Coordinates of C-alpha atoms and ligand atoms in Angstrom, one line a residue:
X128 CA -9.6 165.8 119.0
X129 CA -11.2 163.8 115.6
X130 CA -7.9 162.5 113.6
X131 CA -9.2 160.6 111.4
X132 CA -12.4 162.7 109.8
X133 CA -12.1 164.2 106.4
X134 CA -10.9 167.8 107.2
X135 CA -11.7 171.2 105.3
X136 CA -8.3 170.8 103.5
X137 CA -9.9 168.5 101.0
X138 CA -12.2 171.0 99.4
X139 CA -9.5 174.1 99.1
X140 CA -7.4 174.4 96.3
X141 CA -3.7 173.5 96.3
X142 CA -3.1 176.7 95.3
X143 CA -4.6 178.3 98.3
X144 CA -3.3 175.7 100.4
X145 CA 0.5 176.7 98.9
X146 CA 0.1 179.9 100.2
X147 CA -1.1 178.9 103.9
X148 CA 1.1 175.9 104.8
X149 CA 3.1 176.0 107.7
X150 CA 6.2 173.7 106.2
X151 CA 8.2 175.5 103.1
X152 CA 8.8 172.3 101.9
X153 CA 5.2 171.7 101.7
X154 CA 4.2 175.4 100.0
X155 CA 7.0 174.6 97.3
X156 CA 5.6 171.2 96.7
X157 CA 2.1 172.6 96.2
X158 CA 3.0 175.3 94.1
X159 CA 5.1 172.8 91.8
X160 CA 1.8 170.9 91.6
X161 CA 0.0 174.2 90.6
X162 CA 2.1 175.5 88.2
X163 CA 2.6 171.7 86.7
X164 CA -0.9 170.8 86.7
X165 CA 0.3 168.0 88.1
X166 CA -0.6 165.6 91.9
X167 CA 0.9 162.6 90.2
X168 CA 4.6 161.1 91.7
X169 CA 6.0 158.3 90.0
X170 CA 7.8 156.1 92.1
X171 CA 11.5 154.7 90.5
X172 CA 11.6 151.5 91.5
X173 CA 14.4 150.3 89.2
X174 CA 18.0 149.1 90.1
X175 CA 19.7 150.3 87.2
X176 CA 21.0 153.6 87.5
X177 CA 21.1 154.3 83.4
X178 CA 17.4 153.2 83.2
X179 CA 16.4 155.5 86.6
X180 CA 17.8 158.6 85.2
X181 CA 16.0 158.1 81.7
X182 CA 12.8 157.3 83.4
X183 CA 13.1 161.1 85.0
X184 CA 14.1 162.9 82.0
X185 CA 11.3 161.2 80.4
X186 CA 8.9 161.3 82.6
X187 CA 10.0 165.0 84.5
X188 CA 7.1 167.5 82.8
X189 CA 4.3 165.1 84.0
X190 CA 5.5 164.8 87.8
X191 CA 5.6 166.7 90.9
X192 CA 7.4 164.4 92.9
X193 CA 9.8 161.4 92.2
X194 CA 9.7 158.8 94.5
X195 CA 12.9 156.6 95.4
X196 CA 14.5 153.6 96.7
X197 CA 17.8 154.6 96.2
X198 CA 19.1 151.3 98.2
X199 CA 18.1 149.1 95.3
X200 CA 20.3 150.4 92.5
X201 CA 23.0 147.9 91.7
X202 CA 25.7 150.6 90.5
X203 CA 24.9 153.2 92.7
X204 CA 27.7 155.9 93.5
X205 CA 26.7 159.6 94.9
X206 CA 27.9 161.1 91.3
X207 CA 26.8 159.2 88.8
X208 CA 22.9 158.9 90.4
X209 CA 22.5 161.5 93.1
X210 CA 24.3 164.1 91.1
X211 CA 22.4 163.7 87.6
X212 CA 19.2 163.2 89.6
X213 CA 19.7 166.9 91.6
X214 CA 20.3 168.4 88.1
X215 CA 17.2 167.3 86.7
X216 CA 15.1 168.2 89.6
X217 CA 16.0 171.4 88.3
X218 CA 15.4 170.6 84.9
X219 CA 12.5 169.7 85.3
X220 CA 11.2 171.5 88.7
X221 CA 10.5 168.6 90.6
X222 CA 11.1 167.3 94.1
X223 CA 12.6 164.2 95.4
X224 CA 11.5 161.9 97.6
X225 CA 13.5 159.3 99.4
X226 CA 10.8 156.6 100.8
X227 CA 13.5 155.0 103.5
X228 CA 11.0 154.3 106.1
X229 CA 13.1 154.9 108.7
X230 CA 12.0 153.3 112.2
X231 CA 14.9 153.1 114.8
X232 CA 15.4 155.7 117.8
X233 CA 16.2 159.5 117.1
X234 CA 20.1 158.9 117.3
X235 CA 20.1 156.1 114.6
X236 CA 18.0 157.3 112.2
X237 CA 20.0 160.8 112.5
X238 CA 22.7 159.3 111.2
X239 CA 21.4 156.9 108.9
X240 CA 19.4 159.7 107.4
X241 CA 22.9 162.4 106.9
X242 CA 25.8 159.6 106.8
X243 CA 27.0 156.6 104.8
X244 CA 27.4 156.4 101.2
X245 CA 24.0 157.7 100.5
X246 CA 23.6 161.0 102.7
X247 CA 19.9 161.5 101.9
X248 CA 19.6 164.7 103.8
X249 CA 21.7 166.4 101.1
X250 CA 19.6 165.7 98.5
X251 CA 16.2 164.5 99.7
X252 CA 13.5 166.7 99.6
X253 CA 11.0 164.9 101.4
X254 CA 11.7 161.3 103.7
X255 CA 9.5 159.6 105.6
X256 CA 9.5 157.5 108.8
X257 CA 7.5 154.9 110.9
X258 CA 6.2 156.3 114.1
X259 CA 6.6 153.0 115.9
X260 CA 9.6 153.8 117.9
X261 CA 7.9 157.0 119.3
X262 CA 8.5 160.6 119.4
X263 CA 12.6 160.5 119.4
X264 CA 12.6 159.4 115.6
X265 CA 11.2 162.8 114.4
X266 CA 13.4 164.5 117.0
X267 CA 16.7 162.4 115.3
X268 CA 15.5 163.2 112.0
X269 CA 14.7 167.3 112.6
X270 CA 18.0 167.1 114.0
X271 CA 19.2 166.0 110.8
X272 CA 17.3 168.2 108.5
X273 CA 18.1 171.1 110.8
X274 CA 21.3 172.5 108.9
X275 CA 20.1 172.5 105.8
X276 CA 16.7 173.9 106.7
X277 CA 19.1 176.6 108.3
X278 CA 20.1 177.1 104.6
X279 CA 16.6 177.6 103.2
X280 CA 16.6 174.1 101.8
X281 CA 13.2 173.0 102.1
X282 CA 13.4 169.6 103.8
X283 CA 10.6 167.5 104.9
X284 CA 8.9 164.9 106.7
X285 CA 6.2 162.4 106.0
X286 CA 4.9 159.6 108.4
X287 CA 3.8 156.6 107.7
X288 CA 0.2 156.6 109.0
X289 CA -1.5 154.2 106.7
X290 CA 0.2 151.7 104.1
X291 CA -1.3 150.3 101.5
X292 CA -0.1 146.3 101.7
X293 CA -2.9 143.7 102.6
X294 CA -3.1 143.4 106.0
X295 CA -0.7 146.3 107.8
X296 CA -1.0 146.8 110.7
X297 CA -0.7 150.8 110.8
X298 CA -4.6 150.7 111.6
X299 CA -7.0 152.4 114.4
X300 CA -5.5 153.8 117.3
X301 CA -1.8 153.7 115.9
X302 CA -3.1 156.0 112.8
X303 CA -4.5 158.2 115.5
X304 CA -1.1 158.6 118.0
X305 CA 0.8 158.9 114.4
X306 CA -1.5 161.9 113.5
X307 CA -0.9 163.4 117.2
X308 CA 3.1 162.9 117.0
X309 CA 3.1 164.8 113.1
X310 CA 2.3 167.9 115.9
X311 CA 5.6 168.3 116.5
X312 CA 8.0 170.1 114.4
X313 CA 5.4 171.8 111.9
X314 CA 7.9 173.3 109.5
X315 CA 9.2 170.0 109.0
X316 CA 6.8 166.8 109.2
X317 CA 4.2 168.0 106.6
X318 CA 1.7 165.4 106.1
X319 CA 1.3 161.6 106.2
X320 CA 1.5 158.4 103.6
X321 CA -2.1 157.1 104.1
X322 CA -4.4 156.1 102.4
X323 CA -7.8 158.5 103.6
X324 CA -7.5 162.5 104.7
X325 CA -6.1 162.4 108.0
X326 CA -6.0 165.2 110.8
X327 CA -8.5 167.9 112.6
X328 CA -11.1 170.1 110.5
X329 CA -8.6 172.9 110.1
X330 CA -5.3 171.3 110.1
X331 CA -3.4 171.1 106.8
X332 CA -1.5 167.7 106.1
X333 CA -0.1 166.7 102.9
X334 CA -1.7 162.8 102.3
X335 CA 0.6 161.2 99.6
X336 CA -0.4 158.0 98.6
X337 CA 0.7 154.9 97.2
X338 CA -1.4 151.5 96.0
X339 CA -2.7 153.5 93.1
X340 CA -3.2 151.7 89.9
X341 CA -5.4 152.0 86.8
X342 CA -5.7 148.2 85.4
X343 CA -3.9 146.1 88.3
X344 CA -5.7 145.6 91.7
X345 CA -3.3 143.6 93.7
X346 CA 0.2 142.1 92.6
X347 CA 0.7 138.9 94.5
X348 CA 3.4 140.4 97.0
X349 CA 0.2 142.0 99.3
X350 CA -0.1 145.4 97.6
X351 CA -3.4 146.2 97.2
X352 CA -4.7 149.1 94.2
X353 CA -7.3 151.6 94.3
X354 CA -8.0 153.8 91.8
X355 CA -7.0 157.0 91.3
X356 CA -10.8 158.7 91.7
X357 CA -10.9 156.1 94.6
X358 CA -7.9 157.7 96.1
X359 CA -8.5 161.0 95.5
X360 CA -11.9 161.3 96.5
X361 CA -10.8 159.9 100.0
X362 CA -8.7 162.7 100.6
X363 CA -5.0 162.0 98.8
X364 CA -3.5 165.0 97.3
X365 CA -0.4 163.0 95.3
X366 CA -1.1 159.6 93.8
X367 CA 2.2 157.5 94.3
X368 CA 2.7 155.6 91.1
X369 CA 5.2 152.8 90.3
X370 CA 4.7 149.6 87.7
X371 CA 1.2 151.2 87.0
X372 CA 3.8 153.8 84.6
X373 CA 7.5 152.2 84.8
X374 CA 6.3 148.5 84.5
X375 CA 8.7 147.2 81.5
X376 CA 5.2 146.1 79.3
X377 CA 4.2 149.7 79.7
X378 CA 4.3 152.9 77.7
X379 CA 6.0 155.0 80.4
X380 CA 5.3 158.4 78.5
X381 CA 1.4 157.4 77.6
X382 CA 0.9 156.2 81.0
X383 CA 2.3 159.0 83.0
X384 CA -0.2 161.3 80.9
X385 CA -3.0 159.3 81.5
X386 CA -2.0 159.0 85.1
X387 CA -1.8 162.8 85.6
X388 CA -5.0 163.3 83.8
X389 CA -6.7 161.3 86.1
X390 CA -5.7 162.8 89.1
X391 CA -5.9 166.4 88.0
X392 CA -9.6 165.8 87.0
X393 CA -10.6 163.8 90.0
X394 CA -8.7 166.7 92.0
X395 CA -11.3 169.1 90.2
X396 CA -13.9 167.0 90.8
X397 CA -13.2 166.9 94.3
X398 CA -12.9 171.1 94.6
X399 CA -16.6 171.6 93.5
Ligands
5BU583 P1 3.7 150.1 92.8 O1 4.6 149.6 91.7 O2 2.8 151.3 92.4 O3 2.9 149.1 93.6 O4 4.8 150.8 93.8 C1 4.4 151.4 95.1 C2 5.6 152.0 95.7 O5 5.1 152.7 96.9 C3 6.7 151.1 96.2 O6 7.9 151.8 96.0 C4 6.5 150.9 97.6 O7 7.7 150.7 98.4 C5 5.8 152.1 98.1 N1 4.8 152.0 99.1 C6 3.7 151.2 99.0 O8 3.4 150.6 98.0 N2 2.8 151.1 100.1 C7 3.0 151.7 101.2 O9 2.2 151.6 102.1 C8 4.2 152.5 101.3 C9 5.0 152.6 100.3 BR1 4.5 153.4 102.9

C-alpha cells in the first residue's frame, strides 16, 4: 500500500474531517480548529514558568494547539505550571501538546509518560513518540492513555514520521514502517509530525508540523524553515510555530495573527 502519496484528506475540509475521524481526540482538535479559525500551534519554548503562562493567555484566541517542552522550565512544580496551564486550555478552548519524543520500549515510556514529577498523561492532550524501538512503544503508551481515555478524556498520539532538522534521518523506508505501525490503536495514534501528507488515499492522519517560519530559513542549530504556503500546500494541517512568534525581538500578539492568517488562507487555498 502507497504511504507516502498525498491522500484525499488534503482536499476535505476540517470540518468534514471532524466529523469522520476515527480518534476523539483528533475530532475535538479539528473542531477547535473550525470553530477558531485557526491550524496554527505555537510552540512554548521558554523556561520560565511566569513568561510561559503569559505567552498562553496572550496568545490563547489565535491557537488551536500549544505545543510544550515542559522539561525545560527552571521553576517547574505541577501547581504553579500544569495547573494554570489546564485552566486556560479551558479559557481559551485549546489543546495541549506535550512534544516528549518518547523512544524507549513500551514498559519505560508507560511510565515515563503517567509517573514522575511531571505525569503528562494527566494533562497532555496529545504526545508524541519515535517509532524506532518498534511496535511496544505505542502499546506502553496506549497502556498509559488507557484510563483516562476510559474517562472520555481525549488522549492522543502523534509519531514522529518526518522531522524537520537538516539531515534526520527519519527518511524513506523508516517514514513508510512509521506510517504502517500508526495502524495500530486508531482511537489513539491520530496522525504523524512530518513534514508532507502521509498515509493511503482514504486514510485520515492528522500531519502537524514544525520548521515553519515566515522571515528565518534555518537557525544555526540544523532546523531548517519552510513557509507556511510551503507547508501547507504539501499536506500539513497545523503549522508548529516557536521563535517565528515567541522569539524575545518579536511582537508575539502581531505575529501569531499573521501566522494564523497565513495558514487559514493557504488552508483555503488548498480546499479549492
Ligand atoms: P522553532 O522555534 O519554530 O524552530 O521551534 C520548533 C519546535 O518544534 C521546537 O520545540 C522543536 O523541539 C520542535 N520540533 C522541530 O523543530 N522539528 C522536529 O522535527 C520536531 C520537533 Br519532531
Amino acid at each position: 500500500m502507497p504511504t507516502t502519496t498525498m491522500s484525499s484528506a488534503t482536499e476535505i475540509s476540517y470540518e468534514t474531517r471532524a466529523s469522520t475521524h476515527a480518534s476523539p481526540l483528533a475530532r475535538r482538535l479539528l473542531d477547535i480548529v473550525t470553530s477558531k479559525k485557526t491550524n496554527l500551534c505555537v510552540s512554548l519554548d521558554v523556561t520560565s514558568k511566569t513568561e510561559l503562562l503569559e505567552l498562553v493567555d496572550a496568545l490563547g484566541p489565535y491557537v488551536c494547539v500549544f505545543k510544550t517542552h515542559i522539561d525545560i522550565v527552571d521553576d517547574f512544580t505541577y501547581e504553579s505550571v500544569v495547573v494554570p496551564l489546564v485552566a486556560l486550555a479551558e479559557k481559551h478552548n485549546f489543546l495541549i501538546f506535550e512534544d516528549r519524543k518518547f523512544a524507549d520500549i513500551g514498559s519505560t515510556v508507560k511510565s515515563q509518560y503517567t509517573s514522575g514529577i511531571y505525569k503528562i498523561a494527566d494533562w497532555a492532550h496529545i504526545t508524541n513518540a519515535h517509532a524506532l524501538p518498534g511496535p511496544g512503544i505505542i502499546d506502553g503508551l496506549y497502556a498509559g492513555a488507557k484510563p483516562h481515555l476510559e474517562k472520555g478524556e481525549a488522549r492522543g498520539l502523534l509519531l514522529l514520521a518526518e522531522m524537520s532538522s537538516q539531515g534526520n534521518l527519519a527518511t524513506g523506508a523508516y517514514t513508510e514502517q512509521t506510517v504502517a505501525y500508526a495502524r495500530m490503536h486508531p482511537e489513539f495514534t491520530f496522525g504523524f509530525i512530518a513534514m508532507h501528507r502521509l498515509g493511503a488515499p482514504g486514510e485520515d492522519f492528522i500531519i502537524m508540523t514544525p520548521g515553519v517560519g515566515l522571515d528565518a530559513k534555518s537557525d544555526g542549530l540544523g532546523q531548517q524553515y519552510r513557509t507556511v504556503d510551503e507547508a501547507v500546500a504539501e499536506g500539513s494541517d497545523i503549522i508548529i510555530v516557536g521563535r517565528g512568534i515567541i522569539a524575545k525581538d518579536k511582537d508575539s500578539i502581531a505575529e501569531a495573527i499573521r501566522y494564523r492568517d497565513a495558514g487559514w488562507a493557504a488552508y483555503l487555498a488548498r480546499l479549492k
